[in-house]
Amino acid sequence: MADLRRSRPAARRLGRRRPLTAPVAAGALVRALTDRFPELAESLWTDDDTVEVVIPGGRNVEVLQAVRDDPALRFWWLADAAAVDYGPDPDDPRFEVVYHLYSDQHPAWLRIRARVDRSDPRIPTITELWEGAMFHEREMYDMMGIVFEGNRDLRRIFMSPDYRSFPQRKDFVLPDDAADTAAAGVVPLERPETWDLSRFRVDLTHSTAATYAPTEERTGTEQEIEGGETLADKSRPR
Amino acid sequence: MTAADPETRVPDPIDLDRAEEERLAAAFGAAPGTQPVPGSEYAGFDTVSIPDRPPQTEREAEMYSLEEGEMLLNMGPQHPSTHGVMRLVLKIRGEVVEDLDPVLGYLHRGIEKLCENATYTTVLTYVDPMDYLSTMHNEHAPAMAFEKLYGIAAPRRAEYIRALVVELNRVFSHGLMMGFLALDMGGITPLLYAFINRDETVDLLAAISGQRMLFNFFRVGGVNWDVNDEFINRLSRWRSNVGKSIGDAEALITQNEIFIQRTKGLGVLTPERAIGLGVSGPNLRASGVPFDVRRAHPYSIYDDLEFEVITQTGGDVYSRYLQRVAEIKQSLSLIDQIVEKMPHGPVQAQVPGIIRPRPGRAFATVESPRGFYSVYAISDGGPTPYRFRMRDPSYITLQAMPVLMPGHLIADTMAIMASLDPIMGGVDK
Amino acid sequence: MDVGEILLGVGRFVLATTLLLLLTVPTAFIVIQMEMKIIAQMQLRFGPNRIGPWGIFQSTIHGFKVLAKEDTTPDQADRPTFTMAPWMVFMAAAMSMLVIPWAPGLVAVESSISVVYFFAVLGLSVVGLLVAGWASYNKYSLLGGLRSAAQMVSYEIPLTLSVVGLVVLTGSLSFTEMIEWQRVNGWGIVWQFWAFPIFFIAAIAEINRTPFDMVEADSEIVAGFATEYSGMRFGFFFFAEYVALFIMSAIVVTLFFGGWLIPFVELPDGILGTVLGLLAFFIKTYFFVFVAVWMRTTLPRVRVDQLMGMAWKWLLPLALVNLFVTAAIVLIFNLQPVGGA
């Protein structure tokens, strides 16, 4: 799989900053956020539709609780919790856990990007705030390997429980021995060292099936059987 | 070499399997999952235990440790009533369910990862089989997200056609939910009537998109085909027939005393719990929370259409059923308004075959029959998305199962599950 | 009693039982065919229409197919009881057919206590279901078996109590005498219109038909007690169920709708009377089979605890009330039964 992947320097170029002269739609939200968290003002980004802030991973519970409970913000609905892998970049290896929130009072979505270190991906869990984050976090753990500290049920959800790799990472290469059980799609019989070919001796001496001489070039028309060779010689596996 | 000759007689397959298993076990050790874990106290039977390894988390230990009189029952991936392939491990005491653990992943196809290697238009075909009963919604959200990334808007007529097919999809999806709810309770007929409705609707959508189920109709910048004569003819016929087929199914269920007795007061979901769990869509509105994405964060042309957000009080299985019936009627009125107001114009914006949006992030949401369906897409300037994330509503709604089930009987498991209406394609992606 | 008479008696017995067993199989076939076609028509589809004209041979072919299937037994199942369970259920159904009055003079066993015999033997089928559930070594089967035990035990009582009213009225425990009483005094439904719904509901529950089929609820516990059965053993269970459906309809007709009697017409003696009576009996019985199939198409399933609740809290008290009222009427109006006290 490695040769299908292109080099991805794009991680550095993501996100176009716009100046903070936001249109009226998101204005109130931007103001409320900068009032509550002045230190986030420099990472704040917006278009008409979404307001985005970047926070360090350790602060996620604090920030989310504040945006949920603050009377000016009231973001009561956790729309989505997703993980993004920015690749095994040697300078800046990171994951991001991205939360999207909705509020009745503000017409824009709030996107909170929490940065997680890729070499030791740990971030506190938000299942205390929203019970429904459990499946989101299980999926992020299963697919990316991000460990949510404090989560009561952090086990794999899509892959089989003994799977040993994280599929959605950018450096994931499909391994044959990612799991032992058949549940992962890897059946012991697919390991060549377990094959017993002597069971499958097939005697084609009396077969009436036609066989074709192997040639380099295929013209697409019927080929004649070369004289002298028997059918059995052609059909035995080499 | 005759059949009666003992050495050359064809051996019984089951003997071959057993011999193979023994040979492999002798050569490579026993396969994991077939031997009992020494020292474990899992449910009664010798070699088959649920699960086959010690618990890894706190919740797993709580779920899989049994007290006196409890039993683990696997409502397994092959079962007549789970809505697709899903495994529910029930901890039952007699007929009463004490606890429940959904085991997912049987239909996991890695769609998010696949889409990272697919061009933006191809992604729209990959997402079709996710929530396969609401295909149009599956395509609508990514199309909106990619349009935001690319910085274009679809033409007005395209938006109206999108809304039209999306509401048609909602009608038959809710109709099928009614049928499956009745089927899971033993009433075999409403499903057949709901399928008559679905058949007609699917013929209608096939007239416009060319496909009966996985429509591949949306494009970045509009829709693929315009409304044609066949579609218009079928639409007027469909519109006069739909009341009858849905009405037939409804007549057998809504006033049926047995159905009411079995569903009233069952699986009550309070509004606060529903919001905390992330339940959305008709399930949330049946608990009384008026959250409908079409009114909360309007998209497409829903600002021009007149409709109210319907809610029910009660939050039980019966309310969720009534909510969907009401939403079918609401969708029919929306379809009438859309057909009336549809403008003329192009149906697809001029975009190149492979679009390369500027680097950026976009988040788009639609109201699917299951609930809040959203797509978060990140572009890196290349022809394929850098990250393509779908938040499927059935996946999150399934978390309500372990909350709603304890204390009810096994028969109620199916009723509650059918009322939450999960579709495994979306759950497992 | 010389040897010739004994041999003749044995020969008659063998012939009668063979005929009886042979009779159950076509009955089951006809009922299954009815069910498939009627449910299909009510669901706006065709049903089987390939095998034979209008598909009438479909269920016969189903019977042969079931014979041809592999009979699997779970590895850890209790083999003797696992094998015996279908026979028990089938025998209960077949034996209860012995006392059904088909036509004037045409009863397999003429007995003066046929009512008692009938309900006693029919109740034995629950043993077979319990055994099947236990011996299958499968949690689903166990649940199905336990549900069936609870259900059938609960519904035996309203079933028999609702008949006792009729017994008090007619003064006899024999089906043929009851029909005779109905010929003179009018059909049982007129006298016992209150007992008829109780009996009908209890009968549907006894034979595990929808809406009371949670024993084999195929959307919850796969196939209940029959989950691990395949081939002819599975066929036995379902033949037994459909035969029991026929038998219960026959008894409903016998008790409440005059058995072989044709309303307002006196049956002539001899062969013609027998044939006409038989025809009337079959028409009435198959009408009730049709009603049961209709109920299956339309109604969802009742839950286990609601089922028990209905039996103990509603049907049983109503049956008792019916009994008391009937007894009071008999005493007050000093009604005389047909055959004397």
mmCIF file of C-alpha atoms in Angstrom, chain A residues 18 30 47 57 63 69 72 75 78 81 91-92 104 116 130 139 146 151 175 182 201 205-207 212 215 224 231 235:
data_model
loop_
_atom_site.group_PDB
_atom_site.id
_atom_site.type_symbol
_atom_site.label_atom_id
_atom_site.label_comp_id
_atom_site.label_asym_id
_atom_site.label_seq_id
_atom_site.Cartn_x
_atom_site.Cartn_y
_atom_site.Cartn_z
ATOM 1 C CA ARG A 18 -9.340 35.287 7.715
ATOM 2 C CA VAL A 30 -16.968 35.597 18.417
ATOM 3 C CA ASP A 47 -16.556 32.284 7.989
ATOM 4 C CA GLY A 57 -5.878 18.724 24.367
ATOM 5 C CA VAL A 63 -13.569 24.607 27.457
ATOM 6 C CA ASP A 69 -22.927 26.104 30.622
ATOM 7 C CA ALA A 72 -24.070 33.688 26.720
ATOM 8 C CA PHE A 75 -23.908 25.141 23.265
ATOM 9 C CA LEU A 78 -22.653 17.976 20.763
ATOM 10 C CA ALA A 81 -16.561 14.473 17.821
ATOM 11 C CA ASP A 91 8.300 18.422 13.048
ATOM 12 C CA ASP A 92 4.785 18.449 14.316
ATOM 13 C CA ASP A 104 -29.941 27.949 19.731
ATOM 14 C CA VAL A 116 -3.233 15.722 20.794
ATOM 15 C CA TRP A 130 -22.314 14.277 27.159
ATOM 16 C CA GLU A 139 -14.544 4.964 17.461
ATOM 17 C CA ILE A 146 -6.283 8.032 20.839
ATOM 18 C CA ASN A 151 -13.549 6.726 29.757
ATOM 19 C CA PRO A 175 -1.023 -6.157 8.036
ATOM 20 C CA ALA A 182 -11.211 -14.911 12.246
ATOM 21 C CA ARG A 201 -4.600 -33.880 -5.412
ATOM 22 C CA THR A 205 -6.179 -37.707 -16.641
ATOM 23 C CA HIS A 206 -9.729 -38.411 -17.629
ATOM 24 C CA SER A 207 -10.823 -34.828 -17.779
ATOM 25 C CA TYR A 212 -4.462 -23.962 -23.678
ATOM 26 C CA THR A 215 1.918 -18.199 -24.465
ATOM 27 C CA GLU A 224 -4.723 -25.026 -30.418
ATOM 28 C CA LEU A 231 -3.597 -32.609 -20.732
ATOM 29 C CA SER A 235 -2.917 -28.763 -15.686
#
